[in-house]
mmCIF file of C-alpha atoms and ligand atoms in Angstrom:
data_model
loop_
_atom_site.group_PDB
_atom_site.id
_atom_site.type_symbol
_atom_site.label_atom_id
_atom_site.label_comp_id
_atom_site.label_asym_id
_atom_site.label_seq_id
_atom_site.Cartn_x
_atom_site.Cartn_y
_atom_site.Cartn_z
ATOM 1 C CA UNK A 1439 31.875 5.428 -7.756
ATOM 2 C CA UNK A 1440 31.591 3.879 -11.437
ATOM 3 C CA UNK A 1441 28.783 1.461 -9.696
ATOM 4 C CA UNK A 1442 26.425 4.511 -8.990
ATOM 5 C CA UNK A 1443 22.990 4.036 -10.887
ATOM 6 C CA UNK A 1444 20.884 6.783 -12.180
ATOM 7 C CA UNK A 1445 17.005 7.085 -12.886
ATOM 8 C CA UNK A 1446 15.644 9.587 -15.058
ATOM 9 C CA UNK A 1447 11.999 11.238 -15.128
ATOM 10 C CA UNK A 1448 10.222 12.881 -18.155
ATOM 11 C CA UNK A 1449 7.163 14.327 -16.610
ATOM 12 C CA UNK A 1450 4.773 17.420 -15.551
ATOM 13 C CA UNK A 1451 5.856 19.395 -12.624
ATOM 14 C CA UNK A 1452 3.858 19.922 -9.293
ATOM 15 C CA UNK A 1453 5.159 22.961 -7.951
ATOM 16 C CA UNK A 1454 4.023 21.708 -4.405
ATOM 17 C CA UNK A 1455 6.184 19.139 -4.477
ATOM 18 C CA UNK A 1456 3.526 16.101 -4.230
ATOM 19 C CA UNK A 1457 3.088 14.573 -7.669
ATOM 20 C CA UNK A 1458 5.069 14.681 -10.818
ATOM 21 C CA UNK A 1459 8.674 15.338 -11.318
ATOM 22 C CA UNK A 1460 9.075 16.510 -7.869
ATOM 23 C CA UNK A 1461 7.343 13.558 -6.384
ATOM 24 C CA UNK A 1462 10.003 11.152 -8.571
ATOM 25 C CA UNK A 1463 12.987 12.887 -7.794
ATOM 26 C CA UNK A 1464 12.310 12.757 -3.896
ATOM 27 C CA UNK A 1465 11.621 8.945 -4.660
ATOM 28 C CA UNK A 1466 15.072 8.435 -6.452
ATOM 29 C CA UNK A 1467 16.994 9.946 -3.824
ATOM 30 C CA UNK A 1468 14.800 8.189 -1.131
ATOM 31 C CA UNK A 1469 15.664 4.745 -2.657
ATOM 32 C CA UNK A 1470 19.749 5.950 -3.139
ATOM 33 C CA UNK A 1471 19.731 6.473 -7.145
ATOM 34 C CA UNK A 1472 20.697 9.562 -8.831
ATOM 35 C CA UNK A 1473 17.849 10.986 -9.811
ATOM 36 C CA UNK A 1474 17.552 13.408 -13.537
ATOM 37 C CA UNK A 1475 14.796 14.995 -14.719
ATOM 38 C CA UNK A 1476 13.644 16.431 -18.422
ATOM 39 C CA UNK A 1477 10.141 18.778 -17.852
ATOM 40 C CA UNK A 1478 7.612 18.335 -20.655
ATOM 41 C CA UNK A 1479 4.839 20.260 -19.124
ATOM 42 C CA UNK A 1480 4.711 23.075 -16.628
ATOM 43 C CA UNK A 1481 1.508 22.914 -14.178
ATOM 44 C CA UNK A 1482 0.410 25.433 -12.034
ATOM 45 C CA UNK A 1483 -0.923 22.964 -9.258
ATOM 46 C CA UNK A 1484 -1.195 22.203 -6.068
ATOM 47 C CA UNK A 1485 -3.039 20.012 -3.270
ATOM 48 C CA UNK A 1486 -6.799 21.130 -4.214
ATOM 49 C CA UNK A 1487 -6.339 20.693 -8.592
ATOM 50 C CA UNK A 1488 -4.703 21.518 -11.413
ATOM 51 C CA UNK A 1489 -4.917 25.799 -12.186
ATOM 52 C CA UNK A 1490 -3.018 25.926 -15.294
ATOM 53 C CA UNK A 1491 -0.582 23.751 -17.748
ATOM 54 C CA UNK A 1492 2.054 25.378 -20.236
ATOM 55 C CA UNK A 1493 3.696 22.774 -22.690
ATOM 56 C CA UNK A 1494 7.207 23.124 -22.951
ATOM 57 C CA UNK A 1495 7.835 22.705 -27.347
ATOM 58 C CA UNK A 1496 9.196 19.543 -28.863
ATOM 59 C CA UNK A 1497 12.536 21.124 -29.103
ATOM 60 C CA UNK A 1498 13.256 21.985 -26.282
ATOM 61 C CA UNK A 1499 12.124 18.959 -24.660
ATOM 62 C CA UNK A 1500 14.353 17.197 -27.368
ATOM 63 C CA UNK A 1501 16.842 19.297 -25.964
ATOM 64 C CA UNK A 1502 16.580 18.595 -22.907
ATOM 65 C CA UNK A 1503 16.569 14.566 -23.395
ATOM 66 C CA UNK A 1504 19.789 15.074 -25.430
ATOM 67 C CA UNK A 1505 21.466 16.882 -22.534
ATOM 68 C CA UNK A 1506 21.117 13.742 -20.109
ATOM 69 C CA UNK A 1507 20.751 10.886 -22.368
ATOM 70 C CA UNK A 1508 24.569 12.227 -23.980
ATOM 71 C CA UNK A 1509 25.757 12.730 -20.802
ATOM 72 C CA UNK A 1510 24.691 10.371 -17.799
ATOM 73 C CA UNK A 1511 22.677 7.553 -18.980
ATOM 74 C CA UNK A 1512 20.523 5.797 -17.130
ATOM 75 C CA UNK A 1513 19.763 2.876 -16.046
ATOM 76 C CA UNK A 1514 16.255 3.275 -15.727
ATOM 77 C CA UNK A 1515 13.748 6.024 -17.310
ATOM 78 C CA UNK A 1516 10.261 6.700 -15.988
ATOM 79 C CA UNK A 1517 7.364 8.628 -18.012
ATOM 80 C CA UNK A 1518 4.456 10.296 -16.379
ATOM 81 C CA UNK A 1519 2.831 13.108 -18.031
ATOM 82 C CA UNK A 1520 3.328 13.446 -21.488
ATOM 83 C CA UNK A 1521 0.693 15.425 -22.819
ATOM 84 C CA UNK A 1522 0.480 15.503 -26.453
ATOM 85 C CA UNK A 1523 0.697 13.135 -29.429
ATOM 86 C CA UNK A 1524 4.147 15.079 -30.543
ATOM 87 C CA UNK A 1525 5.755 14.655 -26.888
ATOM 88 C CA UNK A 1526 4.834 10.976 -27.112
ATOM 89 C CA UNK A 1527 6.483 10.276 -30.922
ATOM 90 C CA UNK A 1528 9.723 12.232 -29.781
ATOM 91 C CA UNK A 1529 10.113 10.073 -26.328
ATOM 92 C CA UNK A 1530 9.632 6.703 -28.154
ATOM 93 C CA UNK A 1531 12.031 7.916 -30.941
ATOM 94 C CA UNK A 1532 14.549 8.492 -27.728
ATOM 95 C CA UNK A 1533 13.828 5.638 -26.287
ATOM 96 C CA UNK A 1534 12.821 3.109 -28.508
ATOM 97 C CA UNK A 1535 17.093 2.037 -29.426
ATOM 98 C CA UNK A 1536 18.211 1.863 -25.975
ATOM 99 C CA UNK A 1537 17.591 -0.740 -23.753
ATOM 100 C CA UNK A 1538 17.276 0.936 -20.629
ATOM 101 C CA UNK A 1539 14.570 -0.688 -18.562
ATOM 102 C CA UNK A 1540 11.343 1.695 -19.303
ATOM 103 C CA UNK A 1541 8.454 2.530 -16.927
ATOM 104 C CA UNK A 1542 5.057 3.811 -17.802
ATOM 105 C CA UNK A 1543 2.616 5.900 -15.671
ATOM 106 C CA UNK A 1544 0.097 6.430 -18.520
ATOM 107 C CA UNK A 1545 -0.974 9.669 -16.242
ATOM 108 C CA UNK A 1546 -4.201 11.103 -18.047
ATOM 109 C CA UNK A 1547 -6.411 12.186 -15.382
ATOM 110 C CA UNK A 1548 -5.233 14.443 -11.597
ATOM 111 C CA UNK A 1549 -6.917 13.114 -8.937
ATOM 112 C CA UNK A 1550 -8.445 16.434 -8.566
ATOM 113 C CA UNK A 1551 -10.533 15.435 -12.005
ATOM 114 C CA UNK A 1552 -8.501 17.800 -14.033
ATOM 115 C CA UNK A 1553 -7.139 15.911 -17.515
ATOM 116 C CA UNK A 1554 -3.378 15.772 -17.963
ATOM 117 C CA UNK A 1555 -3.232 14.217 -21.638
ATOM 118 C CA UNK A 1556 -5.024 15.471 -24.541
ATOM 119 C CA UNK A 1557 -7.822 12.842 -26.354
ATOM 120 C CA UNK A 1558 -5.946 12.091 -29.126
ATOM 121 C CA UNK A 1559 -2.866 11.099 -27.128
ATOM 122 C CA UNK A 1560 -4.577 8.111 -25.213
ATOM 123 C CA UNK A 1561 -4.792 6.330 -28.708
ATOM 124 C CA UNK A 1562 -1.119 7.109 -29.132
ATOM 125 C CA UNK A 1563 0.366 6.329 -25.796
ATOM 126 C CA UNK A 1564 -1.073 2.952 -26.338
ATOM 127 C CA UNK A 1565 0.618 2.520 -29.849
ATOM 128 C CA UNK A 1566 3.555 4.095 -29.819
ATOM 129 C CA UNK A 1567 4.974 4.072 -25.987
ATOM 130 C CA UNK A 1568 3.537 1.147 -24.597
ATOM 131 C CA UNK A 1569 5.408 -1.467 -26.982
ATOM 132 C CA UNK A 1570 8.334 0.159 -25.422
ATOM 133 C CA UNK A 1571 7.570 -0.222 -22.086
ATOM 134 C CA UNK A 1572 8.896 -2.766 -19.253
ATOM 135 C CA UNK A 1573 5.979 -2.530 -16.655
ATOM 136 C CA UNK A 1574 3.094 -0.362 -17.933
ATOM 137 C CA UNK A 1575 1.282 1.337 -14.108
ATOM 138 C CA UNK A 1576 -2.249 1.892 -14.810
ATOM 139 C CA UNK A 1577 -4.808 2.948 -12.410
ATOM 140 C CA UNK A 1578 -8.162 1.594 -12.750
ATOM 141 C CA UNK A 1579 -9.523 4.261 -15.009
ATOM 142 C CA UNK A 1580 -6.681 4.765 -17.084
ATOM 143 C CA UNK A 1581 -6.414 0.886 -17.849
ATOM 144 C CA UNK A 1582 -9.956 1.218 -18.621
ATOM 145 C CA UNK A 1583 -8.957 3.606 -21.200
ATOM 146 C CA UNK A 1584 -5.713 1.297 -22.636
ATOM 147 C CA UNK A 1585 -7.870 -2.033 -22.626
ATOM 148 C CA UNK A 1586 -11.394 -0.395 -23.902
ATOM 149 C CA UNK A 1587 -13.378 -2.444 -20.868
ATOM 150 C CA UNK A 1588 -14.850 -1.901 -17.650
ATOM 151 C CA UNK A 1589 -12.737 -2.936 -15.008
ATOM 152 C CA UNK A 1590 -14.929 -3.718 -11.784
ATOM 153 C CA UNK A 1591 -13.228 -6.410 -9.655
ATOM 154 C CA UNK A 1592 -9.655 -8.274 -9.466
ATOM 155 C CA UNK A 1593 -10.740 -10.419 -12.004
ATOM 156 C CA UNK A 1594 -11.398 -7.346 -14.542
ATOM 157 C CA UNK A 1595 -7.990 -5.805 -13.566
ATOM 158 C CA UNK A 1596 -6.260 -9.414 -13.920
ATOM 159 C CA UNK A 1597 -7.433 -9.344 -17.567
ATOM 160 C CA UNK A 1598 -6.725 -6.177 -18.568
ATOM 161 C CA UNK A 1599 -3.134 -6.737 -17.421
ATOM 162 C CA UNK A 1600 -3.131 -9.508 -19.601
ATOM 163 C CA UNK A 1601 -4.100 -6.922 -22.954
ATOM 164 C CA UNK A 1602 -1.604 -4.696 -22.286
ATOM 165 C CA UNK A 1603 1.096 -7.705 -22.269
ATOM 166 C CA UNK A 1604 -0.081 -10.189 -25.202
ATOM 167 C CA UNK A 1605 -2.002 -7.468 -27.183
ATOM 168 C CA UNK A 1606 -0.586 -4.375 -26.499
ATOM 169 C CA UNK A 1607 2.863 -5.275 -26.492
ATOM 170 C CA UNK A 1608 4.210 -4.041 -22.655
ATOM 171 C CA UNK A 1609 6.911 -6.815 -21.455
ATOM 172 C CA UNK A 1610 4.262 -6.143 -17.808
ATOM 173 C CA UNK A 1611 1.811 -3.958 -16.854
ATOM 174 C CA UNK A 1612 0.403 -3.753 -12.871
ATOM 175 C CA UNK A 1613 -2.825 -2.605 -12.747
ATOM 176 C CA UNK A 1614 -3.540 -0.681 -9.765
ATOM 177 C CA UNK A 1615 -6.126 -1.130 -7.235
ATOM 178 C CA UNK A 1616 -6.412 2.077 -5.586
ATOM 179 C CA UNK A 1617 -9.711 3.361 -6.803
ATOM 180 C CA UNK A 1618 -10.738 -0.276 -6.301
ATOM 181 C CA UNK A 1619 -12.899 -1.613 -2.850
ATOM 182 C CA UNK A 1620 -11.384 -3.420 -0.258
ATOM 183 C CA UNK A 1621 -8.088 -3.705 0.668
ATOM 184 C CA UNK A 1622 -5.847 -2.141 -1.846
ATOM 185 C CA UNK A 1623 -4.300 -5.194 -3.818
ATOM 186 C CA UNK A 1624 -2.424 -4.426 -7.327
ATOM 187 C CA UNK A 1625 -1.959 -7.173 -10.040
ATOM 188 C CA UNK A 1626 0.878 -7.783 -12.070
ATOM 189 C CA UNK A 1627 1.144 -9.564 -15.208
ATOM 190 C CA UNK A 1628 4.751 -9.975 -16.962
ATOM 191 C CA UNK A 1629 3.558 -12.182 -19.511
ATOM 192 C CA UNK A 1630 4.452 -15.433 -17.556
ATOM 193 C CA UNK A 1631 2.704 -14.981 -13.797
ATOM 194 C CA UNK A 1632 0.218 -13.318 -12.159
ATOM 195 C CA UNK A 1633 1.432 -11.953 -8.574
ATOM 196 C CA UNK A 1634 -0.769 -10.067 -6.304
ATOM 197 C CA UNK A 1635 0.835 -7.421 -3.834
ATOM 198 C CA UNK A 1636 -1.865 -6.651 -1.540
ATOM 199 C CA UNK A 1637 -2.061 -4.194 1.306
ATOM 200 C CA UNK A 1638 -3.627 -2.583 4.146
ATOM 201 C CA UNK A 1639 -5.913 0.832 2.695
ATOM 202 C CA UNK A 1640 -5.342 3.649 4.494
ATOM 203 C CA UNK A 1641 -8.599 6.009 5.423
ATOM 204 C CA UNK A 1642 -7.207 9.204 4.189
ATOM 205 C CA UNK A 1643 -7.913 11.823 1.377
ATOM 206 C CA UNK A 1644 -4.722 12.918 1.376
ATOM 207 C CA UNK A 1645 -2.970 10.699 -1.599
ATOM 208 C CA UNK A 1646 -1.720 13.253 -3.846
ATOM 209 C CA UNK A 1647 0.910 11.688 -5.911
ATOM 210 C CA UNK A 1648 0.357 8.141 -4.865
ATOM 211 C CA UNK A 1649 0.897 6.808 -8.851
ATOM 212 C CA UNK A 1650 3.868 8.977 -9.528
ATOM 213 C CA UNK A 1651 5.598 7.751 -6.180
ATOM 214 C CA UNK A 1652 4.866 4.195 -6.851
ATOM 215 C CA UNK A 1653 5.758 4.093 -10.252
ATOM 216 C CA UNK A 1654 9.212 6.207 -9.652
ATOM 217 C CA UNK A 1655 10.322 3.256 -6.689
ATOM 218 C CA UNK A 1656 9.432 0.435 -9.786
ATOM 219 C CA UNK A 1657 11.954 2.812 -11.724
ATOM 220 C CA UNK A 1658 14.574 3.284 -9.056
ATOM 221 C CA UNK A 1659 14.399 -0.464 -8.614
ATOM 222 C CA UNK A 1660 14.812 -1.476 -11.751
ATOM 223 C CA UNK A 1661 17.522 0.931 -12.298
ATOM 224 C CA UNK A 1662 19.535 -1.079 -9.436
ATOM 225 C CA UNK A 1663 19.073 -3.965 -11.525
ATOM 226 C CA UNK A 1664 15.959 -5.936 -9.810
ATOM 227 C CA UNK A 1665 13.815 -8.382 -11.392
ATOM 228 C CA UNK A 1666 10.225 -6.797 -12.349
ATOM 229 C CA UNK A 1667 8.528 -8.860 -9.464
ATOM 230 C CA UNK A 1668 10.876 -7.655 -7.218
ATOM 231 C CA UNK A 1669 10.539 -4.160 -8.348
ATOM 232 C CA UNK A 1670 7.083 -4.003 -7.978
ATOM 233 C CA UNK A 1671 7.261 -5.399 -4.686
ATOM 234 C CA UNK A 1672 9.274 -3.253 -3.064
ATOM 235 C CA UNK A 1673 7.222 -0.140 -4.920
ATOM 236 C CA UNK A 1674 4.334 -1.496 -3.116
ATOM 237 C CA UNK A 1675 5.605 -1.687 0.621
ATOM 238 C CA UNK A 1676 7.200 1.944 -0.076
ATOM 239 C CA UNK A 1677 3.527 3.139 -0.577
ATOM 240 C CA UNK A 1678 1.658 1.617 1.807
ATOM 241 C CA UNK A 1679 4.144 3.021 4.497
ATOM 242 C CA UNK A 1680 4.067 6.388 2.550
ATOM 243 C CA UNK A 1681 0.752 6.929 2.722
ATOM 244 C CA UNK A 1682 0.379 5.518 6.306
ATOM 245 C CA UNK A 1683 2.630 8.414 6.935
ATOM 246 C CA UNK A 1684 1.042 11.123 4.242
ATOM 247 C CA UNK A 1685 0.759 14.873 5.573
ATOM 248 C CA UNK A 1686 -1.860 16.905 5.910
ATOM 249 C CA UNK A 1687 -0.122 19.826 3.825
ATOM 250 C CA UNK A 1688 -2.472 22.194 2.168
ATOM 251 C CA UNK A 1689 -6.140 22.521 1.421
ATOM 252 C CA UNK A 1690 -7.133 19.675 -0.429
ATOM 253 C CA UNK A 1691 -5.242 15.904 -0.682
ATOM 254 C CA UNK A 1692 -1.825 16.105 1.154
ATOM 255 C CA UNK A 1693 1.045 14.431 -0.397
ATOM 256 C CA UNK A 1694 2.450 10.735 0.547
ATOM 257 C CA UNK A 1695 5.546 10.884 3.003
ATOM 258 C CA UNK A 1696 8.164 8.082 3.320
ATOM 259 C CA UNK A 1697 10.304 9.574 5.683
ATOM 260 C CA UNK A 1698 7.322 9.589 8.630
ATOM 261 C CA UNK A 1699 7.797 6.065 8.191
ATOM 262 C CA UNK A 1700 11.168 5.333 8.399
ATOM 263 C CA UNK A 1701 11.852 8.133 11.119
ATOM 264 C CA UNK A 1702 8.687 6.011 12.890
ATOM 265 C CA UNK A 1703 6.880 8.379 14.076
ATOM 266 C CA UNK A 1704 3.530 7.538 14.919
ATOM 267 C CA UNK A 1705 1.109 6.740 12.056
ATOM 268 C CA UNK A 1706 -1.112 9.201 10.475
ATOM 269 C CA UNK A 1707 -3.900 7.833 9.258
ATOM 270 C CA UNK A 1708 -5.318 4.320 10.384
ATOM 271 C CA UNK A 1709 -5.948 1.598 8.404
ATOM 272 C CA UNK A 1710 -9.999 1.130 7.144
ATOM 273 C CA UNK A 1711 -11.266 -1.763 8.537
ATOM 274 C CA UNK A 1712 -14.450 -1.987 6.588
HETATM 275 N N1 ATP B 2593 -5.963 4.568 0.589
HETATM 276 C C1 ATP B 2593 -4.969 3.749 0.250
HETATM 277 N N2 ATP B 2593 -4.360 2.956 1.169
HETATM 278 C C2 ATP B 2593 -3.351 2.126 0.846
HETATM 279 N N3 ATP B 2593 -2.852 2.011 -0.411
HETATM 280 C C3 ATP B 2593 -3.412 2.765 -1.392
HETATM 281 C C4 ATP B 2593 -4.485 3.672 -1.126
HETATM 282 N N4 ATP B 2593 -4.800 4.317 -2.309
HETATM 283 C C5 ATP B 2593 -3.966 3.843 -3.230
HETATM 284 N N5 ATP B 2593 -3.126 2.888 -2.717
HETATM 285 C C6 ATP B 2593 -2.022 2.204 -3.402
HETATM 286 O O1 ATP B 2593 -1.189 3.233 -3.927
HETATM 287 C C7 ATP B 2593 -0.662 2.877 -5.197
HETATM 288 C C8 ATP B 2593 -1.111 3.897 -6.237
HETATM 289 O O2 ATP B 2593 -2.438 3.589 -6.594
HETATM 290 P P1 ATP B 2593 -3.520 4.613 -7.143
HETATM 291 O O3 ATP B 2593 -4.592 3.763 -7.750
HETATM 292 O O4 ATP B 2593 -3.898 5.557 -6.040
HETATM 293 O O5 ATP B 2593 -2.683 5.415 -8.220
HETATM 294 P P2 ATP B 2593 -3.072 6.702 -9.043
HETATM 295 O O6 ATP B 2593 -4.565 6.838 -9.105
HETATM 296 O O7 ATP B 2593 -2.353 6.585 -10.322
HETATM 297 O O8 ATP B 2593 -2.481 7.889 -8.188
HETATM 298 P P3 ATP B 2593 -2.292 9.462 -8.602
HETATM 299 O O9 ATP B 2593 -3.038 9.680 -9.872
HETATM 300 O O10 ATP B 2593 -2.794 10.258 -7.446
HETATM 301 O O11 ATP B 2593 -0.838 9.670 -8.736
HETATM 302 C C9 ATP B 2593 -1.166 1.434 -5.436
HETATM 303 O O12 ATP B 2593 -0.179 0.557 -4.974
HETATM 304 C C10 ATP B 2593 -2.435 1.360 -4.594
HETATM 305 O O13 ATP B 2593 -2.778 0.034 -4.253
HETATM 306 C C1 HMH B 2594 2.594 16.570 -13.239
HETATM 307 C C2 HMH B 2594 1.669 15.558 -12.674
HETATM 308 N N1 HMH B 2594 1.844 14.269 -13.002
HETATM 309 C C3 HMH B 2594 1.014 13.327 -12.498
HETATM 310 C C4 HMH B 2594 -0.010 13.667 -11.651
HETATM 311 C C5 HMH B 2594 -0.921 12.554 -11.163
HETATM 312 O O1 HMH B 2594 -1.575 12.732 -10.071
HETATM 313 C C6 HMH B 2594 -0.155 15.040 -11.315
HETATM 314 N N2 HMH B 2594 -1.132 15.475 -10.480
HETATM 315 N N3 HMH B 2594 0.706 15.949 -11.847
#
């Protein structure tokens, strides 16, 4: 079993299971890696907001990246929520001498509204991690925050993929276009090409953990050795079907659910024709 890849995730936790580590681990089993996990931040969350966050400290999250980098490395590493400016100079220290392919969430803000990443860090994800990075997965308003311009349309989103490749220093970034209108198309940029993986959009509220799933499939992916196009591809069918299929668990925004599609059941939510 020598040939058997492994992902790893450094994120939050969702103790409901939609978003964050949770939401990556179910991804890297769903798409046959091993999955590994190292917890910076506790949250006390669930399908309605974020209640409470407790950081774990530097040294034990050093700890904890020790444990599985020393052990079973992987072939691909994901980061989601990384809260502070410490967390973020410790993970690039990690990182920054392998060459383990490297994916970004920059995860500031919950759906719910409630901010995952402290001010300060925004300037420091940008300058320290993203360099790093092999595909950089903004959503609209965090790439708004990374390129310092409004992004409105495709054409906004096609630039600011652009900065974070030839200014920023990401080998790609896709820039999301979920909180976009229309049909829900996502750019990619890898310093060479544009592509354009566009999709049905689902009418439903309940997309917890849409970012976190997508961006954990690019990792699993990448871990099996795919090209970034590829990768991205593949991330972006695995959504769509998951959130044609997402439950309507709990109060607020249910979580996305991949086995409803491959089990084919019949479809949850219908797709907006507007
Ligand atoms: N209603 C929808 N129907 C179909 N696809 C969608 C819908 N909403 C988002 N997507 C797709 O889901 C993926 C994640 O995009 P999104 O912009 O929602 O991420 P996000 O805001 O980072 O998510 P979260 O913060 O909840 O984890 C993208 O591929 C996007 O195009
Ligand atoms: C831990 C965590 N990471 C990411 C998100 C993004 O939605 C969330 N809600 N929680």
């Amino acid at each position: 079993m020598s040939n058997i890849k492994s992902a790893l995730t450094i994120a939050g936790t969702d103790p409901t299971g939609g978003a964050g580590i949770q939401a990556d681990l179910k991804v890297f089993q769903e798409r046959e890696v091993y999955g590994m996990s190292v917890i910076t931040s506790v949250v006390a969350q669930n399908t309605l907001g974020v209640q409470e966050v407790q950081h774990l400290s530097i040294d034990f999250i050093e700890k904890q990246l020790d444990a599985v980098l020393k052990d079973i490395p992987p072939q691909g590493i994901k980061t989601g929520m990384i809260a502070t400016v410490d967390m973020m100079k410790l993970i690039a220290r990690k990182i920054a001498n392998t060459n383990i392919p490297y994916v970004i969430d920059p995860v500031m803000v919950a759906k719910s509204g409630d901010s995952l990443m402290e001010e300060e860090s925004r300037r420091v994800i940008r300058d320290v991690l993203i360099p790093l990075a092999t595909v950089v997965t903004p959503n609209v308003p965090e790439a708004e925050i990374l390129v310092d311009f409004a992004i409105k349309d495709q054409e906004d989103a096609k630039k600011a993929a652009k900065v974070i490749v030839d200014d920023l220093g990401a080998q790609a970034a896709v820039v999301k276009g979920g909180h976009l209108q229309g049909e829900a198309i996502d750019v990619l940029y890898d310093g060479g090409e544009y592509y354009y993986f566009k999709d049905a959009r689902f009418d439903t509220k309940h997309t917890h953990g849409t970012g976190c799933t997508f961006s954990a499939v690019i990792t699993a992916e990448l871990a099996k050795g795919k090209l970034i196009k590829d990768a991205v591809a593949i991330g972006k069918e695995y959504i769509t079907d998951a959130i044609q299929y997402s439950l309507e668990l709990g109060k607020g925004n249910g979580p996305t659910n991949h086995w409803g599609y491959r089990l084919k059941g019949v479809p949850n939510h219908e797709e907006d024709m507007e």
